[in-house]
CSV table of C-alpha atoms in Angstrom, one decimal:
chain,number,residue,atom,x,y,z
A,1,UNK,CA,0.0,0.0,0.0
A,2,UNK,CA,1.2,3.5,-0.7
A,3,UNK,CA,-0.1,7.0,0.2
A,4,UNK,CA,-2.0,8.3,-2.8
A,5,UNK,CA,-4.1,11.4,-3.4
A,6,UNK,CA,-7.6,10.7,-4.6
A,7,UNK,CA,-10.9,12.6,-4.7
A,8,UNK,CA,-14.3,11.0,-4.3
A,9,UNK,CA,-16.4,14.0,-5.5
A,10,UNK,CA,-16.0,16.9,-7.9
A,11,UNK,CA,-15.1,20.1,-6.1
A,12,UNK,CA,-12.4,22.4,-4.7
A,13,UNK,CA,-9.0,21.6,-3.2
A,14,UNK,CA,-10.7,20.3,0.0
A,15,UNK,CA,-12.1,17.2,-1.8
A,16,UNK,CA,-8.6,15.7,-2.2
A,17,UNK,CA,-7.7,12.9,0.3
A,18,UNK,CA,-4.5,11.2,1.1
A,19,UNK,CA,-5.3,7.4,1.2
A,20,UNK,CA,-3.5,4.1,1.3
A,21,UNK,CA,-3.9,2.5,-2.1
A,22,UNK,CA,-2.3,-0.5,-3.7
A,23,UNK,CA,-0.4,0.8,-6.8
A,24,UNK,CA,-0.5,-2.6,-8.5
A,25,UNK,CA,2.1,-4.1,-10.8
A,26,UNK,CA,3.3,-2.6,-14.0
A,27,UNK,CA,1.6,-4.1,-17.1
A,28,UNK,CA,2.9,-4.1,-20.7
A,29,UNK,CA,4.6,-0.8,-21.6
A,30,UNK,CA,4.3,0.5,-18.0
A,31,UNK,CA,6.7,1.0,-15.0
A,32,UNK,CA,6.2,1.3,-11.3
A,33,UNK,CA,7.8,4.5,-10.1
A,34,UNK,CA,8.9,5.5,-6.6
A,35,UNK,CA,7.8,9.2,-6.8
A,36,UNK,CA,10.1,11.7,-5.2
A,37,UNK,CA,8.6,15.0,-6.4
A,38,UNK,CA,5.5,16.1,-8.3
A,39,UNK,CA,4.9,19.0,-10.5
A,40,UNK,CA,1.5,20.7,-9.7
A,41,UNK,CA,-0.3,22.0,-12.8
A,42,UNK,CA,-3.5,24.0,-13.4
A,43,UNK,CA,-4.9,21.1,-15.5
A,44,UNK,CA,-5.2,19.0,-12.3
A,45,UNK,CA,-7.2,21.7,-10.5
A,46,UNK,CA,-9.5,21.9,-13.6
A,47,UNK,CA,-9.9,18.1,-13.7
A,48,UNK,CA,-10.6,17.9,-10.0
A,49,UNK,CA,-13.2,20.7,-10.3
A,50,UNK,CA,-15.0,19.3,-13.3
A,51,UNK,CA,-13.8,22.0,-15.7
A,52,UNK,CA,-11.1,20.2,-17.7
A,53,UNK,CA,-11.3,19.5,-21.4
A,54,UNK,CA,-11.6,15.8,-20.4
A,55,UNK,CA,-14.3,14.9,-17.8
A,56,UNK,CA,-13.8,12.7,-14.9
A,57,UNK,CA,-15.0,9.2,-15.9
A,58,UNK,CA,-14.9,7.4,-12.5
A,59,UNK,CA,-14.7,8.2,-8.9
A,60,UNK,CA,-12.6,8.0,-6.8
A,61,UNK,CA,-10.1,9.5,-9.2
A,62,UNK,CA,-6.4,10.2,-9.1
A,63,UNK,CA,-4.5,13.3,-10.1
A,64,UNK,CA,-1.1,14.2,-11.5
A,65,UNK,CA,0.8,13.9,-14.8
A,66,UNK,CA,4.3,15.3,-14.0
A,67,UNK,CA,6.8,13.9,-11.6
A,68,UNK,CA,10.4,12.8,-10.9
A,69,UNK,CA,11.4,9.6,-9.2
A,70,UNK,CA,13.2,6.2,-9.5
A,71,UNK,CA,11.9,3.2,-11.4
A,72,UNK,CA,11.2,0.3,-9.1
A,73,UNK,CA,9.9,-2.3,-11.7
A,74,UNK,CA,9.4,-2.4,-15.4
A,75,UNK,CA,6.6,-4.3,-17.2
A,76,UNK,CA,6.9,-6.2,-20.4
A,77,UNK,CA,8.0,-3.9,-23.3
A,78,UNK,CA,5.5,-3.0,-26.0
A,79,UNK,CA,7.3,-1.9,-29.2
A,80,UNK,CA,9.7,0.8,-28.1
A,81,UNK,CA,7.8,1.4,-24.8
A,82,UNK,CA,9.7,0.3,-21.6
A,83,UNK,CA,12.7,-0.7,-23.7
A,84,UNK,CA,15.7,1.3,-22.5
A,85,UNK,CA,14.3,1.7,-19.0
A,86,UNK,CA,15.3,-0.4,-16.0
A,87,UNK,CA,14.8,-0.6,-12.3
A,88,UNK,CA,17.0,1.9,-10.4
A,89,UNK,CA,17.0,4.5,-13.1
A,90,UNK,CA,16.2,8.1,-12.2
A,91,UNK,CA,13.5,9.5,-14.6
A,92,UNK,CA,11.0,12.3,-15.1
A,93,UNK,CA,7.4,11.9,-16.1
A,94,UNK,CA,6.0,14.2,-18.7
A,95,UNK,CA,2.2,14.6,-19.3
A,96,UNK,CA,1.5,12.2,-22.1
A,97,UNK,CA,-1.6,10.3,-20.8
A,98,UNK,CA,-5.2,10.7,-19.8
A,99,UNK,CA,-5.9,11.9,-16.3
A,100,UNK,CA,-8.5,9.1,-16.2
A,101,UNK,CA,-5.8,6.4,-16.7
A,102,UNK,CA,-2.9,7.3,-14.5
A,103,UNK,CA,-2.0,9.7,-11.6
A,104,UNK,CA,1.3,10.6,-10.0
A,105,UNK,CA,0.1,12.3,-6.8
A,106,UNK,CA,1.4,9.4,-4.8
A,107,UNK,CA,4.5,7.9,-3.2
A,108,UNK,CA,4.5,5.1,-5.8
A,109,UNK,CA,2.6,5.1,-9.0
A,110,UNK,CA,2.2,3.1,-12.3
A,111,UNK,CA,3.0,5.3,-15.3
A,112,UNK,CA,3.4,4.5,-19.1
A,113,UNK,CA,7.0,4.2,-20.2
A,114,UNK,CA,6.2,6.4,-23.2
A,115,UNK,CA,5.9,9.3,-20.7
A,116,UNK,CA,9.4,8.9,-19.2
A,117,UNK,CA,12.5,10.9,-19.8
A,118,UNK,CA,15.9,9.9,-18.4
A,119,UNK,CA,16.9,12.2,-15.6
A,120,UNK,CA,20.6,13.2,-15.6
A,121,UNK,CA,22.6,12.7,-12.4
A,122,UNK,CA,23.0,16.4,-11.9
A,123,UNK,CA,19.3,17.1,-12.0
A,124,UNK,CA,17.6,16.7,-8.6
A,125,UNK,CA,14.0,15.4,-8.2
A,126,UNK,CA,12.5,18.9,-7.6
A,127,UNK,CA,14.1,20.2,-10.8
A,128,UNK,CA,13.2,17.0,-12.7
A,129,UNK,CA,9.5,17.5,-11.7
A,130,UNK,CA,9.4,21.2,-12.6
A,131,UNK,CA,11.1,21.5,-15.9
A,132,UNK,CA,9.6,19.3,-18.6
A,133,UNK,CA,6.0,20.3,-18.7
A,134,UNK,CA,6.7,24.0,-19.0
A,135,UNK,CA,9.4,23.8,-21.6
A,136,UNK,CA,7.8,21.1,-23.7
A,137,UNK,CA,4.6,23.1,-23.8
A,138,UNK,CA,6.4,26.2,-24.9
A,139,UNK,CA,8.6,24.5,-27.4
A,140,UNK,CA,5.8,22.4,-28.8
A,141,UNK,CA,3.6,25.4,-29.6
A,142,UNK,CA,6.0,28.1,-30.5
A,143,UNK,CA,8.9,26.2,-32.2
A,144,UNK,CA,7.6,22.8,-33.3
A,145,UNK,CA,4.2,24.0,-34.5
A,146,UNK,CA,4.6,27.7,-34.9
A,147,UNK,CA,8.1,27.9,-36.3
A,148,UNK,CA,9.3,30.7,-34.0
A,149,UNK,CA,12.4,32.3,-35.5
A,150,UNK,CA,15.0,34.9,-34.6
A,151,UNK,CA,13.6,38.4,-34.7
A,152,UNK,CA,9.9,37.3,-34.2
A,153,UNK,CA,7.9,38.9,-31.4
A,154,UNK,CA,5.8,36.7,-29.1
A,155,UNK,CA,3.2,38.1,-26.6
A,156,UNK,CA,3.0,35.8,-23.6
A,157,UNK,CA,-0.1,36.0,-21.4
A,158,UNK,CA,0.0,34.7,-17.8
A,159,UNK,CA,3.7,35.3,-18.1
A,160,UNK,CA,4.6,34.5,-14.5
A,161,UNK,CA,3.3,30.9,-14.7
A,162,UNK,CA,5.8,28.1,-15.2
A,163,UNK,CA,4.8,27.8,-18.9
A,164,UNK,CA,4.9,31.6,-19.3
A,165,UNK,CA,8.5,31.8,-17.9
A,166,UNK,CA,9.5,28.8,-20.1
A,167,UNK,CA,8.1,30.6,-23.1
A,168,UNK,CA,10.2,33.7,-22.3
A,169,UNK,CA,13.3,31.6,-22.1
A,170,UNK,CA,12.4,29.6,-25.2
A,171,UNK,CA,11.9,32.9,-27.2
A,172,UNK,CA,15.3,34.1,-26.1
A,173,UNK,CA,16.9,30.8,-27.0
A,174,UNK,CA,15.9,31.2,-30.6
A,175,UNK,CA,16.6,34.9,-30.8
A,176,UNK,CA,12.9,36.1,-30.6
A,177,UNK,CA,11.5,39.0,-28.6
A,178,UNK,CA,9.3,38.0,-25.6
A,179,UNK,CA,6.7,40.5,-24.4
A,180,UNK,CA,5.2,39.5,-21.1
A,181,UNK,CA,1.6,40.2,-20.1
A,182,UNK,CA,0.6,40.0,-16.4
A,183,UNK,CA,-2.4,40.9,-14.3
A,184,UNK,CA,-0.5,43.5,-12.1
A,185,UNK,CA,2.7,45.3,-12.0
A,186,UNK,CA,3.9,43.5,-8.9
A,187,UNK,CA,5.8,40.9,-10.9
A,188,UNK,CA,7.3,43.3,-13.4
A,189,UNK,CA,10.9,43.3,-12.1
A,190,UNK,CA,11.1,39.6,-11.8
A,191,UNK,CA,9.8,39.1,-15.3
A,192,UNK,CA,12.4,41.5,-16.6
A,193,UNK,CA,15.0,39.5,-14.7
A,194,UNK,CA,13.8,36.4,-16.5
A,195,UNK,CA,14.3,38.0,-19.8
A,196,UNK,CA,11.1,39.7,-20.9
A,197,UNK,CA,11.8,42.6,-23.3
A,198,UNK,CA,8.7,44.4,-22.0
A,199,UNK,CA,6.1,43.8,-19.4
A,200,UNK,CA,2.5,45.0,-19.9
A,201,UNK,CA,-0.3,44.9,-17.3
A,202,UNK,CA,-3.3,43.2,-18.9
A,203,UNK,CA,-5.6,46.0,-17.9
A,204,UNK,CA,-3.7,48.4,-20.1
A,205,UNK,CA,-3.9,48.7,-23.9
A,206,UNK,CA,-1.9,45.6,-24.6
A,207,UNK,CA,-2.4,45.7,-28.4
A,208,UNK,CA,-1.5,49.4,-28.6
A,209,UNK,CA,1.7,48.8,-26.7
A,210,UNK,CA,2.7,45.8,-28.8
A,211,UNK,CA,2.1,47.8,-32.0
A,212,UNK,CA,4.4,50.6,-30.6
A,213,UNK,CA,7.1,48.1,-29.8
A,214,UNK,CA,6.9,46.5,-33.2
A,215,UNK,CA,6.7,49.7,-35.3
A,216,UNK,CA,3.1,49.0,-36.1
A,217,UNK,CA,3.6,45.5,-37.3
A,218,UNK,CA,2.3,43.5,-34.4
A,219,UNK,CA,3.5,40.2,-32.9
A,220,UNK,CA,4.1,37.1,-35.0
A,221,UNK,CA,2.8,35.0,-32.1
A,222,UNK,CA,0.4,35.4,-29.1
A,223,UNK,CA,0.8,32.7,-26.5
A,224,UNK,CA,-2.4,32.8,-24.4
A,225,UNK,CA,-3.3,30.7,-21.3
A,226,UNK,CA,-6.2,32.9,-20.3
A,227,UNK,CA,-8.6,33.0,-23.3
A,228,UNK,CA,-12.2,34.2,-22.5
A,229,UNK,CA,-13.6,37.6,-23.5
A,230,UNK,CA,-10.2,39.2,-23.5
A,231,UNK,CA,-9.1,37.1,-26.5
A,232,UNK,CA,-10.5,39.7,-28.9
A,233,UNK,CA,-8.4,42.6,-27.5
A,234,UNK,CA,-5.3,40.4,-27.3
A,235,UNK,CA,-5.7,39.2,-30.9
A,236,UNK,CA,-5.4,42.9,-32.0
A,237,UNK,CA,-1.7,42.5,-31.0
A,238,UNK,CA,-1.1,39.9,-33.7
A,239,UNK,CA,0.6,40.8,-37.0
A,240,UNK,CA,-1.1,40.0,-40.3
A,241,UNK,CA,-0.7,36.3,-40.7
A,242,UNK,CA,0.2,35.9,-37.1
A,243,UNK,CA,-0.8,33.0,-34.9
A,244,UNK,CA,-2.7,33.3,-31.6
A,245,UNK,CA,-2.2,30.1,-29.6
A,246,UNK,CA,-4.8,29.2,-27.0
A,247,UNK,CA,-3.2,26.7,-24.7
A,248,UNK,CA,-5.4,27.3,-21.6
A,249,UNK,CA,-8.6,28.8,-20.4
A,250,UNK,CA,-7.8,30.4,-17.0
A,251,UNK,CA,-10.6,32.9,-17.3
A,252,UNK,CA,-13.2,30.2,-17.1
A,253,UNK,CA,-15.4,32.2,-19.4
A,254,UNK,CA,-16.6,31.5,-22.9
A,255,UNK,CA,-14.1,32.5,-25.6
A,256,UNK,CA,-15.4,34.3,-28.7
A,257,UNK,CA,-14.0,34.0,-32.1
A,258,UNK,CA,-12.4,37.4,-32.7
A,259,UNK,CA,-12.0,37.4,-36.4
A,260,UNK,CA,-15.2,39.0,-37.4
A,261,UNK,CA,-15.2,41.6,-34.7
A,262,UNK,CA,-11.7,42.6,-35.8
A,263,UNK,CA,-12.7,43.0,-39.5
A,264,UNK,CA,-11.6,39.6,-40.7
A,265,UNK,CA,-7.8,40.1,-40.5
A,266,UNK,CA,-5.3,37.4,-41.6
A,267,UNK,CA,-5.3,35.8,-38.1
A,268,UNK,CA,-4.6,32.2,-37.3
A,269,UNK,CA,-6.4,31.2,-34.1
A,270,UNK,CA,-5.3,27.8,-32.8
A,271,UNK,CA,-5.7,25.7,-29.7
A,272,UNK,CA,-2.8,23.7,-28.5
A,273,UNK,CA,-2.1,21.1,-25.8
A,274,UNK,CA,1.3,19.6,-25.0
A,275,UNK,CA,-0.2,16.2,-25.8
A,276,UNK,CA,0.3,17.1,-29.5
A,277,UNK,CA,4.0,16.8,-28.7
A,278,UNK,CA,4.3,14.2,-26.0
A,279,UNK,CA,2.1,11.6,-27.8
A,280,UNK,CA,4.1,11.8,-31.0
A,281,UNK,CA,7.4,10.0,-30.5
A,282,UNK,CA,9.2,12.0,-33.2
A,283,UNK,CA,8.0,15.4,-31.8
A,284,UNK,CA,8.8,14.3,-28.3
A,285,UNK,CA,12.3,13.3,-29.2
A,286,UNK,CA,12.9,16.7,-30.8
A,287,UNK,CA,11.4,18.4,-27.7
A,288,UNK,CA,13.7,16.4,-25.4
A,289,UNK,CA,16.7,17.3,-27.5
A,290,UNK,CA,15.8,21.0,-27.6
A,291,UNK,CA,15.1,21.3,-23.9
A,292,UNK,CA,18.1,19.2,-22.9
A,293,UNK,CA,20.4,21.4,-25.0
A,294,UNK,CA,18.9,24.5,-23.3
A,295,UNK,CA,19.4,23.0,-19.9
A,296,UNK,CA,23.0,22.0,-20.6
A,297,UNK,CA,23.7,25.5,-21.9
A,298,UNK,CA,22.2,27.2,-18.9
A,299,UNK,CA,19.5,28.9,-21.0
A,300,UNK,CA,16.7,26.9,-19.4
A,301,UNK,CA,16.1,26.2,-15.7
A,302,UNK,CA,13.1,25.4,-13.6
A,303,UNK,CA,11.7,28.4,-11.7
A,304,UNK,CA,10.2,26.9,-8.5
A,305,UNK,CA,7.8,29.1,-6.6
A,306,UNK,CA,7.2,26.9,-3.5
A,307,UNK,CA,7.7,23.3,-2.4
A,308,UNK,CA,5.0,21.5,-0.3
A,309,UNK,CA,5.0,18.1,1.3
A,310,UNK,CA,2.5,15.6,0.0
A,311,UNK,CA,0.5,15.9,3.3
A,312,UNK,CA,-0.2,19.5,2.3
A,313,UNK,CA,-1.5,18.9,-1.2
A,314,UNK,CA,-4.7,20.8,-0.4
A,315,UNK,CA,-2.6,23.9,0.6
A,316,UNK,CA,-0.6,23.5,-2.6
A,317,UNK,CA,-3.7,23.6,-4.7
A,318,UNK,CA,-5.0,26.6,-2.8
A,319,UNK,CA,-1.8,28.4,-3.3
A,320,UNK,CA,-2.0,27.6,-7.1
A,321,UNK,CA,-5.5,29.0,-7.3
A,322,UNK,CA,-4.5,32.2,-5.3
A,323,UNK,CA,-2.8,33.6,-8.4
A,324,UNK,CA,0.2,34.8,-6.4
A,325,UNK,CA,2.7,32.2,-7.6
A,326,UNK,CA,5.7,32.9,-9.7
A,327,UNK,CA,6.8,29.8,-11.5
A,328,UNK,CA,6.2,26.1,-10.5
A,329,UNK,CA,4.7,24.6,-7.5
A,330,UNK,CA,6.3,21.3,-6.5
A,331,UNK,CA,5.2,18.6,-4.0
A,332,UNK,CA,7.6,16.2,-2.4
A,333,UNK,CA,6.9,12.8,-1.0
A,334,UNK,CA,9.8,12.4,1.4
């Protein structure tokens, strides 16, 4: 038996319980992982609250798709899955599976081998649980799909989130210009320290400021985790032929299609989830190579806001929902 976070009803952070659960044995293409650290993500709060893009199928349900730990046992390989992994290896888990199938909020958990990344000896568990989701998300949308190039401008909404910070670093890595958008000016200096070329408070005229910064051209990319009614004003910041990525819906409100209200500009509006990258072996391999090179060069690094013990998972989720964090929330099991 192992301590595992589950919820028996849809609701707020308080519905999560720490229970003793048998993790089972790894099946074909799976491993049993001794979890050392867990990356906490907004998707888990949405899933627990019944607002995620994928509904909860069965209760009680588990949570978590990002972690770092050590493999305890390996199931029979299926194709390339599980081949190359062995008991005793340090690994990270990247979100590559349904929240209804697996969950890593636990001391030990079964996960698919296809979601594993080898963790170098110089990367500790907290860093290993904090780095992959943000950087693979940013890389997958902006570079793999979008084709972000040197000289391009990218407007990054919710810039103080772990993905927003990774997007800033990713833009700098390829020579692009990251413009951060945040709810208040309180995080301005820290965003500048992380490499933002400009920081704009979302209540201001974001599009007007972006047009000033780009000599009237607009941004080649908008990277938006908020969506909702503000998408129309934010889309004004896009250059002709630019791409507005919607990779989250933090506003919780309906999102209009802005094209007609803006006079039918040459605007590409596209949703994105990191599963587009992590569930495609070739794309995932390129993402691992890109992020790994950035880590070795010192261009990429996890920005950890706070670390909570597993016993305080409710407090960790409450902190995430407070909107005060800067970077990643990590939960440790030991």
